[in-house]
Amino acid sequence: ANAIELKGLEKIYRGTDGQPSKQALKGIDLEVPRGSFFALLGPNGAGKSTLINILAGLVVKSAGSVSLFGIDIERNPRRARLAIGVVPQELNFDPFFTAREALELQAGLYGVPRSQRRTEEILAAVGLLDKADAYARLLSGGMRRRLLVAKALVHSPPVVILDEPTAGVDVELRRSLWAYMRQLNAQGVTVVLTTHYLEEAEQLCDRIAIINHGEVVACDTKDTLIRRL
Ligand code: ADP
Ligand code: ADP
C-alpha cells in the first residue's frame, strides 16, 4: 500500500451560520509512495494546510477518504495516529513545560514505553539538547519550530508531514531543517511537506504535486515535472 492515499477528498468550510463559505478542496486524488520525499506545492490559499490538517485529524473532511498504509484514518484512528507525525505551521507550544517535558508528555500520549523513549536523541537531532530544560515560552521562534519537529517524532512515525516548515525561518535554520528532513528520508521515513517555494520542492523532493484552488493540477516525479515547466 502507499504511505498516503487520498480519494475524492473534499472540504467545504462553513460559516457561523452553517452555510457553505468556501470549498477549499475539490476532489483530491493523490498517492504518496512509501519512502518518497513529497512536496505539495502551491500558492497561498491553494488548500495545502487544509489537506495537511485533514491528515492530522484536525479538520474534518466533507467527502472522500484518507488512508495511511492502507489504514482508513476514520475507521482506525488509533492505528492511523501511530503512522503519522505532523509538524503544524503555527508555533503552538506548551508554555509552562520545558522542551524535555513537552517531549515526555507527547511520548506518554502516544503510549511510547519509557524504555523506548528517545528524548535525548531527538533533542540532539534537532539541535535542542542545550535547551532541554528551558521553558518553551523562553525559546526563540526557531527553537520552538525545532521543538515542534521533535514532538512529531517521539513515536518514530513512518510518515512525517510538515506544513510550510521553513516559512519565516532564517537561512541557517532552513539549512538545518532541510538536512534533517533529508536524513529522515534516507532512513526510510516518508516525508511530505507543503511549500509555496518551487526552490524548496526542487531542492528536496523526488515527487511534486502542484495544488491550486483546491485541485491537483499536476503530480509527477520532480524531474518530469520540472522538464515540463
Ligand atoms: P494554503 O495552505 O494552501 O494557503 P488553506 O488550506 O489554508 O490554503 O486555505 C484554502 C482556502 O480555504 C482559502 O481560501 C482559505 O481562505 C480557506 N479557509 C481555510 N481555513 C478556513 C476556515 N477555517 N474557514 C473558512 N475558510 C477557510
Ligand atoms: P534560532 O532561530 O532558534 O536562534 P538558529 O537557526 O539561529 O536558531 O540556530 C541556532 C544554532 O543552532 C546555530 O548555531 C545552528 O548552527 C545550530 N543548529 C541549527 N540546527 C541544528 C541541528 N539540527 N543540530 C545541531 N545544531 C543546530
mmCIF file of C-alpha atoms and ligand atoms in Angstrom:
data_model
loop_
_atom_site.group_PDB
_atom_site.id
_atom_site.type_symbol
_atom_site.label_atom_id
_atom_site.label_comp_id
_atom_site.label_asym_id
_atom_site.label_seq_id
_atom_site.Cartn_x
_atom_site.Cartn_y
_atom_site.Cartn_z
ATOM 1 C CA ALA A 1 0.000 0.000 0.000
ATOM 2 C CA ASN A 2 1.018 3.622 -0.474
ATOM 3 C CA ALA A 3 2.114 5.632 2.555
ATOM 4 C CA ILE A 4 -0.765 8.007 1.898
ATOM 5 C CA GLU A 5 -3.743 7.610 -0.395
ATOM 6 C CA LEU A 6 -6.424 10.249 -0.849
ATOM 7 C CA LYS A 7 -9.560 9.579 -2.879
ATOM 8 C CA GLY A 8 -12.048 12.254 -3.849
ATOM 9 C CA LEU A 9 -11.087 14.369 -0.861
ATOM 10 C CA GLU A 10 -13.282 17.429 -0.444
ATOM 11 C CA LYS A 11 -13.509 20.141 2.157
ATOM 12 C CA ILE A 12 -16.203 22.746 2.348
ATOM 13 C CA TYR A 13 -15.761 25.200 5.207
ATOM 14 C CA ARG A 14 -18.970 26.543 6.682
ATOM 15 C CA GLY A 15 -19.633 29.959 8.135
ATOM 16 C CA THR A 16 -21.038 30.542 11.625
ATOM 17 C CA ASP A 17 -24.498 30.452 10.013
ATOM 18 C CA GLY A 18 -23.791 26.879 8.870
ATOM 19 C CA GLN A 19 -23.869 27.918 5.216
ATOM 20 C CA PRO A 20 -21.012 26.777 2.967
ATOM 21 C CA SER A 21 -18.451 29.574 2.778
ATOM 22 C CA LYS A 22 -15.507 28.133 0.901
ATOM 23 C CA GLN A 23 -14.704 24.920 -0.952
ATOM 24 C CA ALA A 24 -11.052 24.502 -0.056
ATOM 25 C CA LEU A 25 -10.578 21.011 -1.579
ATOM 26 C CA LYS A 26 -12.429 19.925 -4.700
ATOM 27 C CA GLY A 27 -11.931 16.198 -5.004
ATOM 28 C CA ILE A 28 -8.259 15.459 -4.407
ATOM 29 C CA ASP A 29 -6.888 12.117 -5.605
ATOM 30 C CA LEU A 30 -3.312 11.593 -4.505
ATOM 31 C CA GLU A 31 -0.916 8.737 -3.896
ATOM 32 C CA VAL A 32 2.270 9.201 -1.904
ATOM 33 C CA PRO A 33 4.516 6.153 -2.342
ATOM 34 C CA ARG A 34 6.327 4.701 0.639
ATOM 35 C CA GLY A 35 9.767 6.178 1.158
ATOM 36 C CA SER A 36 9.210 9.175 -1.077
ATOM 37 C CA PHE A 37 10.063 12.778 -0.321
ATOM 38 C CA PHE A 38 6.925 14.503 -1.486
ATOM 39 C CA ALA A 39 6.110 18.184 -1.947
ATOM 40 C CA LEU A 40 2.658 19.715 -2.033
ATOM 41 C CA LEU A 41 3.479 22.879 -3.932
ATOM 42 C CA GLY A 42 1.050 25.723 -4.422
ATOM 43 C CA PRO A 43 0.306 29.382 -3.760
ATOM 44 C CA ASN A 44 -1.280 30.718 -0.581
ATOM 45 C CA GLY A 45 -4.915 29.729 -0.377
ATOM 46 C CA ALA A 46 -4.473 26.647 -2.595
ATOM 47 C CA GLY A 47 -5.689 24.267 0.116
ATOM 48 C CA LYS A 48 -2.381 22.823 1.332
ATOM 49 C CA SER A 49 -2.946 23.415 5.042
ATOM 50 C CA THR A 50 -6.471 22.091 4.780
ATOM 51 C CA LEU A 51 -5.124 18.886 3.267
ATOM 52 C CA ILE A 52 -2.460 18.508 5.965
ATOM 53 C CA ASN A 53 -4.933 19.278 8.728
ATOM 54 C CA ILE A 54 -7.281 16.577 7.460
ATOM 55 C CA LEU A 55 -4.391 14.092 7.529
ATOM 56 C CA ALA A 56 -3.566 15.271 11.037
ATOM 57 C CA GLY A 57 -7.163 14.799 12.133
ATOM 58 C CA LEU A 58 -7.515 18.496 12.927
ATOM 59 C CA VAL A 59 -10.036 19.235 10.199
ATOM 60 C CA VAL A 60 -12.989 17.016 9.327
ATOM 61 C CA LYS A 61 -13.305 16.274 5.620
ATOM 62 C CA SER A 62 -16.578 16.829 3.784
ATOM 63 C CA ALA A 63 -16.197 13.862 1.397
ATOM 64 C CA GLY A 64 -13.714 11.273 0.200
ATOM 65 C CA SER A 65 -11.285 9.016 2.027
ATOM 66 C CA VAL A 66 -7.820 9.101 3.544
ATOM 67 C CA SER A 67 -5.728 6.036 4.192
ATOM 68 C CA LEU A 68 -2.232 5.575 5.579
ATOM 69 C CA PHE A 69 -0.536 2.297 4.575
ATOM 70 C CA GLY A 70 -3.998 1.058 3.686
ATOM 71 C CA ILE A 71 -5.439 2.039 7.082
ATOM 72 C CA ASP A 72 -8.521 4.232 6.833
ATOM 73 C CA ILE A 73 -7.949 7.087 9.289
ATOM 74 C CA GLU A 74 -11.605 7.333 10.259
ATOM 75 C CA ARG A 75 -12.242 3.645 10.748
ATOM 76 C CA ASN A 76 -8.959 3.100 12.537
ATOM 77 C CA PRO A 77 -7.788 6.299 14.240
ATOM 78 C CA ARG A 78 -5.648 4.524 16.819
ATOM 79 C CA ARG A 79 -3.544 2.765 14.223
ATOM 80 C CA ALA A 80 -3.541 5.776 11.940
ATOM 81 C CA ARG A 81 -2.133 8.152 14.527
ATOM 82 C CA LEU A 82 0.859 5.891 15.109
ATOM 83 C CA ALA A 83 1.633 6.021 11.399
ATOM 84 C CA ILE A 84 1.934 9.774 11.186
ATOM 85 C CA GLY A 85 3.820 12.660 12.761
ATOM 86 C CA VAL A 86 2.619 16.149 11.949
ATOM 87 C CA VAL A 87 4.535 19.391 12.247
ATOM 88 C CA PRO A 88 1.936 22.173 12.181
ATOM 89 C CA GLN A 89 2.651 25.598 10.802
ATOM 90 C CA GLU A 90 1.590 27.582 13.824
ATOM 91 C CA LEU A 91 4.114 27.820 16.612
ATOM 92 C CA ASN A 92 1.767 26.381 19.205
ATOM 93 C CA PHE A 93 3.733 25.183 22.175
ATOM 94 C CA ASP A 94 3.445 24.320 25.819
ATOM 95 C CA PRO A 95 4.456 27.498 27.679
ATOM 96 C CA PHE A 96 4.877 26.023 31.140
ATOM 97 C CA PHE A 97 6.797 22.925 30.107
ATOM 98 C CA THR A 98 10.417 22.540 29.260
ATOM 99 C CA ALA A 99 11.408 21.115 25.897
ATOM 100 C CA ARG A 100 12.216 17.797 27.558
ATOM 101 C CA GLU A 101 8.899 17.712 29.423
ATOM 102 C CA ALA A 102 6.991 18.529 26.246
ATOM 103 C CA LEU A 103 8.594 15.531 24.543
ATOM 104 C CA GLU A 104 7.943 13.254 27.513
ATOM 105 C CA LEU A 105 4.287 14.329 27.559
ATOM 106 C CA GLN A 106 3.962 13.675 23.861
ATOM 107 C CA ALA A 107 5.606 10.258 24.208
ATOM 108 C CA GLY A 108 3.153 9.463 27.010
ATOM 109 C CA LEU A 109 0.200 10.459 24.845
ATOM 110 C CA TYR A 110 1.404 8.131 22.125
ATOM 111 C CA GLY A 111 1.942 5.272 24.543
ATOM 112 C CA VAL A 112 5.690 5.034 23.984
ATOM 113 C CA PRO A 113 7.073 2.963 26.897
ATOM 114 C CA ARG A 114 9.712 4.728 28.998
ATOM 115 C CA SER A 115 12.342 2.210 27.999
ATOM 116 C CA GLN A 116 11.782 3.002 24.326
ATOM 117 C CA ARG A 117 11.786 6.780 24.570
ATOM 118 C CA ARG A 118 14.464 8.602 22.604
ATOM 119 C CA THR A 119 14.068 12.013 24.211
ATOM 120 C CA GLU A 120 17.774 12.871 24.334
ATOM 121 C CA GLU A 121 18.456 11.539 20.870
ATOM 122 C CA ILE A 122 15.601 13.550 19.362
ATOM 123 C CA LEU A 123 16.580 16.720 21.233
ATOM 124 C CA ALA A 124 20.115 16.324 19.945
ATOM 125 C CA ALA A 125 18.968 15.611 16.398
ATOM 126 C CA VAL A 126 17.041 18.880 16.197
ATOM 127 C CA GLY A 127 19.756 20.879 17.956
ATOM 128 C CA LEU A 128 17.841 21.451 21.205
ATOM 129 C CA LEU A 129 19.889 19.433 23.659
ATOM 130 C CA ASP A 130 21.369 22.501 25.341
ATOM 131 C CA LYS A 131 17.852 23.943 25.705
ATOM 132 C CA ALA A 132 16.307 20.732 27.014
ATOM 133 C CA ASP A 133 15.458 22.213 30.412
ATOM 134 C CA ALA A 134 14.433 25.656 29.192
ATOM 135 C CA TYR A 135 10.759 26.563 29.346
ATOM 136 C CA ALA A 136 9.247 26.541 25.883
ATOM 137 C CA ARG A 137 7.924 30.087 26.305
ATOM 138 C CA LEU A 138 11.517 31.298 26.644
ATOM 139 C CA LEU A 139 12.692 29.702 23.416
ATOM 140 C CA SER A 140 13.212 31.722 20.243
ATOM 141 C CA GLY A 141 10.927 31.215 17.269
ATOM 142 C CA GLY A 142 13.470 28.959 15.578
ATOM 143 C CA MET A 143 13.869 26.862 18.698
ATOM 144 C CA ARG A 144 10.108 26.479 19.040
ATOM 145 C CA ARG A 145 9.908 25.285 15.475
ATOM 146 C CA ARG A 146 12.527 22.658 16.258
ATOM 147 C CA LEU A 147 10.548 21.609 19.309
ATOM 148 C CA LEU A 148 7.506 21.110 17.072
ATOM 149 C CA VAL A 149 9.575 18.916 14.777
ATOM 150 C CA ALA A 150 10.874 16.970 17.772
ATOM 151 C CA LYS A 151 7.355 16.416 19.133
ATOM 152 C CA ALA A 152 6.207 14.960 15.827
ATOM 153 C CA LEU A 153 8.928 12.311 16.025
ATOM 154 C CA VAL A 154 8.553 10.842 19.524
ATOM 155 C CA HIS A 155 6.659 7.769 18.310
ATOM 156 C CA SER A 156 9.013 7.209 15.347
ATOM 157 C CA PRO A 157 6.251 7.546 12.749
ATOM 158 C CA PRO A 158 6.895 6.108 9.279
ATOM 159 C CA VAL A 159 5.344 9.238 7.732
ATOM 160 C CA VAL A 160 6.225 12.795 8.708
ATOM 161 C CA ILE A 161 4.202 15.705 7.383
ATOM 162 C CA LEU A 162 5.413 19.272 7.685
ATOM 163 C CA ASP A 163 3.291 22.312 6.914
ATOM 164 C CA GLU A 164 5.491 25.081 5.465
ATOM 165 C CA PRO A 165 8.391 24.005 7.688
ATOM 166 C CA THR A 166 10.707 26.775 6.591
ATOM 167 C CA ALA A 167 8.264 29.676 6.241
ATOM 168 C CA GLY A 168 9.678 32.635 8.127
ATOM 169 C CA VAL A 169 12.780 30.839 9.391
ATOM 170 C CA ASP A 170 16.266 32.172 8.896
ATOM 171 C CA VAL A 171 18.695 30.737 6.371
ATOM 172 C CA GLU A 172 20.642 28.771 8.940
ATOM 173 C CA LEU A 173 17.634 27.024 10.428
ATOM 174 C CA ARG A 174 16.265 26.361 6.941
ATOM 175 C CA ARG A 175 19.507 24.592 6.043
ATOM 176 C CA SER A 176 19.499 22.522 9.191
ATOM 177 C CA LEU A 177 15.827 21.572 8.756
ATOM 178 C CA TRP A 178 16.494 20.572 5.155
ATOM 179 C CA ALA A 179 19.434 18.430 6.241
ATOM 180 C CA TYR A 180 17.373 16.816 8.956
ATOM 181 C CA MET A 181 14.437 16.038 6.651
ATOM 182 C CA ARG A 182 16.857 14.508 4.133
ATOM 183 C CA GLN A 183 18.346 12.390 6.887
ATOM 184 C CA LEU A 184 14.911 11.126 7.981
ATOM 185 C CA ASN A 185 14.021 10.285 4.402
ATOM 186 C CA ALA A 186 17.330 8.453 3.923
ATOM 187 C CA GLN A 187 16.373 6.336 6.938
ATOM 188 C CA GLY A 188 13.224 5.254 5.104
ATOM 189 C CA VAL A 189 10.739 7.744 6.537
ATOM 190 C CA THR A 190 8.214 9.070 4.020
ATOM 191 C CA VAL A 191 8.400 12.857 4.201
ATOM 192 C CA VAL A 192 5.670 15.170 2.909
ATOM 193 C CA LEU A 193 5.962 18.923 3.079
ATOM 194 C CA THR A 194 3.893 21.815 1.860
ATOM 195 C CA THR A 195 5.606 24.797 0.383
ATOM 196 C CA HIS A 196 4.995 27.738 -1.858
ATOM 197 C CA TYR A 197 8.673 27.846 -2.880
ATOM 198 C CA LEU A 198 9.461 25.957 -6.066
ATOM 199 C CA GLU A 199 13.069 26.035 -4.966
ATOM 200 C CA GLU A 200 12.331 24.127 -1.786
ATOM 201 C CA ALA A 201 10.392 21.426 -3.635
ATOM 202 C CA GLU A 202 13.145 21.246 -6.235
ATOM 203 C CA GLN A 203 15.994 21.008 -3.751
ATOM 204 C CA LEU A 204 14.468 18.360 -1.531
ATOM 205 C CA CYS A 205 11.742 16.321 -3.076
ATOM 206 C CA ASP A 206 11.569 13.449 -5.528
ATOM 207 C CA ARG A 207 7.849 13.889 -6.230
ATOM 208 C CA ILE A 208 5.768 17.024 -6.507
ATOM 209 C CA ALA A 209 2.020 17.616 -6.575
ATOM 210 C CA ILE A 210 1.050 21.105 -7.657
ATOM 211 C CA ILE A 211 -2.116 22.278 -5.945
ATOM 212 C CA ASN A 212 -4.170 25.287 -6.949
ATOM 213 C CA HIS A 213 -7.696 26.341 -5.997
ATOM 214 C CA GLY A 214 -8.289 23.064 -4.165
ATOM 215 C CA GLU A 215 -7.287 20.839 -7.067
ATOM 216 C CA VAL A 216 -4.207 18.838 -8.013
ATOM 217 C CA VAL A 217 -3.171 20.371 -11.309
ATOM 218 C CA ALA A 218 -0.063 18.218 -11.812
ATOM 219 C CA CYS A 219 1.591 15.354 -9.991
ATOM 220 C CA ASP A 220 4.723 13.595 -11.087
ATOM 221 C CA THR A 221 8.346 12.920 -10.321
ATOM 222 C CA LYS A 222 10.301 16.108 -9.881
ATOM 223 C CA ASP A 223 12.418 15.505 -12.958
ATOM 224 C CA THR A 224 9.427 15.023 -15.232
ATOM 225 C CA LEU A 225 7.559 17.985 -13.783
ATOM 226 C CA ILE A 226 10.438 20.402 -13.969
ATOM 227 C CA ARG A 227 11.183 19.440 -17.554
ATOM 228 C CA ARG A 228 7.604 20.431 -18.393
ATOM 229 C CA LEU A 229 7.618 23.798 -16.561
HETATM 230 P P1 ADP B 1 -2.926 27.064 1.846
HETATM 231 O O1 ADP B 1 -2.422 26.239 2.992
HETATM 232 O O2 ADP B 1 -2.565 26.450 0.520
HETATM 233 O O3 ADP B 1 -2.533 28.503 1.936
HETATM 234 P P2 ADP B 1 -5.533 26.758 3.088
HETATM 235 O O4 ADP B 1 -5.852 25.316 3.154
HETATM 236 O O5 ADP B 1 -5.081 27.447 4.312
HETATM 237 O O6 ADP B 1 -4.527 27.020 1.873
HETATM 238 O O7 ADP B 1 -6.825 27.544 2.581
HETATM 239 C C1 ADP B 1 -7.589 27.124 1.433
HETATM 240 C C2 ADP B 1 -8.817 28.035 1.289
HETATM 241 O O8 ADP B 1 -9.730 27.768 2.357
HETATM 242 C C3 ADP B 1 -8.504 29.519 1.383
HETATM 243 O O9 ADP B 1 -9.365 30.213 0.503
HETATM 244 C C4 ADP B 1 -8.814 29.867 2.814
HETATM 245 O O10 ADP B 1 -9.167 31.210 2.943
HETATM 246 C C5 ADP B 1 -9.974 28.948 3.133
HETATM 247 N N1 ADP B 1 -10.032 28.567 4.560
HETATM 248 C C6 ADP B 1 -9.036 27.990 5.276
HETATM 249 N N2 ADP B 1 -9.443 27.760 6.532
HETATM 250 C C7 ADP B 1 -10.720 28.181 6.623
HETATM 251 C C8 ADP B 1 -11.710 28.208 7.662
HETATM 252 N N3 ADP B 1 -11.435 27.735 8.862
HETATM 253 N N4 ADP B 1 -12.923 28.721 7.363
HETATM 254 C C9 ADP B 1 -13.190 29.192 6.149
HETATM 255 N N5 ADP B 1 -12.331 29.182 5.105
HETATM 256 C C10 ADP B 1 -11.103 28.692 5.341
HETATM 257 P P1 ADP B 2 17.166 30.229 16.471
HETATM 258 O O1 ADP B 2 16.424 30.987 15.423
HETATM 259 O O2 ADP B 2 16.280 29.376 17.303
HETATM 260 O O3 ADP B 2 18.104 31.045 17.292
HETATM 261 P P2 ADP B 2 19.255 29.392 14.665
HETATM 262 O O4 ADP B 2 18.810 28.973 13.312
HETATM 263 O O5 ADP B 2 19.813 30.774 14.840
HETATM 264 O O6 ADP B 2 18.058 29.133 15.684
HETATM 265 O O7 ADP B 2 20.335 28.314 15.164
HETATM 266 C C1 ADP B 2 20.909 28.368 16.450
HETATM 267 C C2 ADP B 2 22.137 27.480 16.471
HETATM 268 O O8 ADP B 2 21.804 26.079 16.468
HETATM 269 C C3 ADP B 2 23.038 27.701 15.269
HETATM 270 O O9 ADP B 2 24.363 27.842 15.699
HETATM 271 C C4 ADP B 2 22.866 26.454 14.423
HETATM 272 O O10 ADP B 2 24.029 26.131 13.722
HETATM 273 C C5 ADP B 2 22.539 25.389 15.452
HETATM 274 N N1 ADP B 2 21.724 24.330 14.841
HETATM 275 C C6 ADP B 2 20.711 24.508 13.999
HETATM 276 N N2 ADP B 2 20.166 23.340 13.624
HETATM 277 C C7 ADP B 2 20.869 22.378 14.242
HETATM 278 C C8 ADP B 2 20.798 20.946 14.263
HETATM 279 N N3 ADP B 2 19.903 20.249 13.554
HETATM 280 N N4 ADP B 2 21.666 20.287 15.048
HETATM 281 C C9 ADP B 2 22.566 20.947 15.761
HETATM 282 N N5 ADP B 2 22.689 22.289 15.778
HETATM 283 C C10 ADP B 2 21.864 23.002 15.031
#
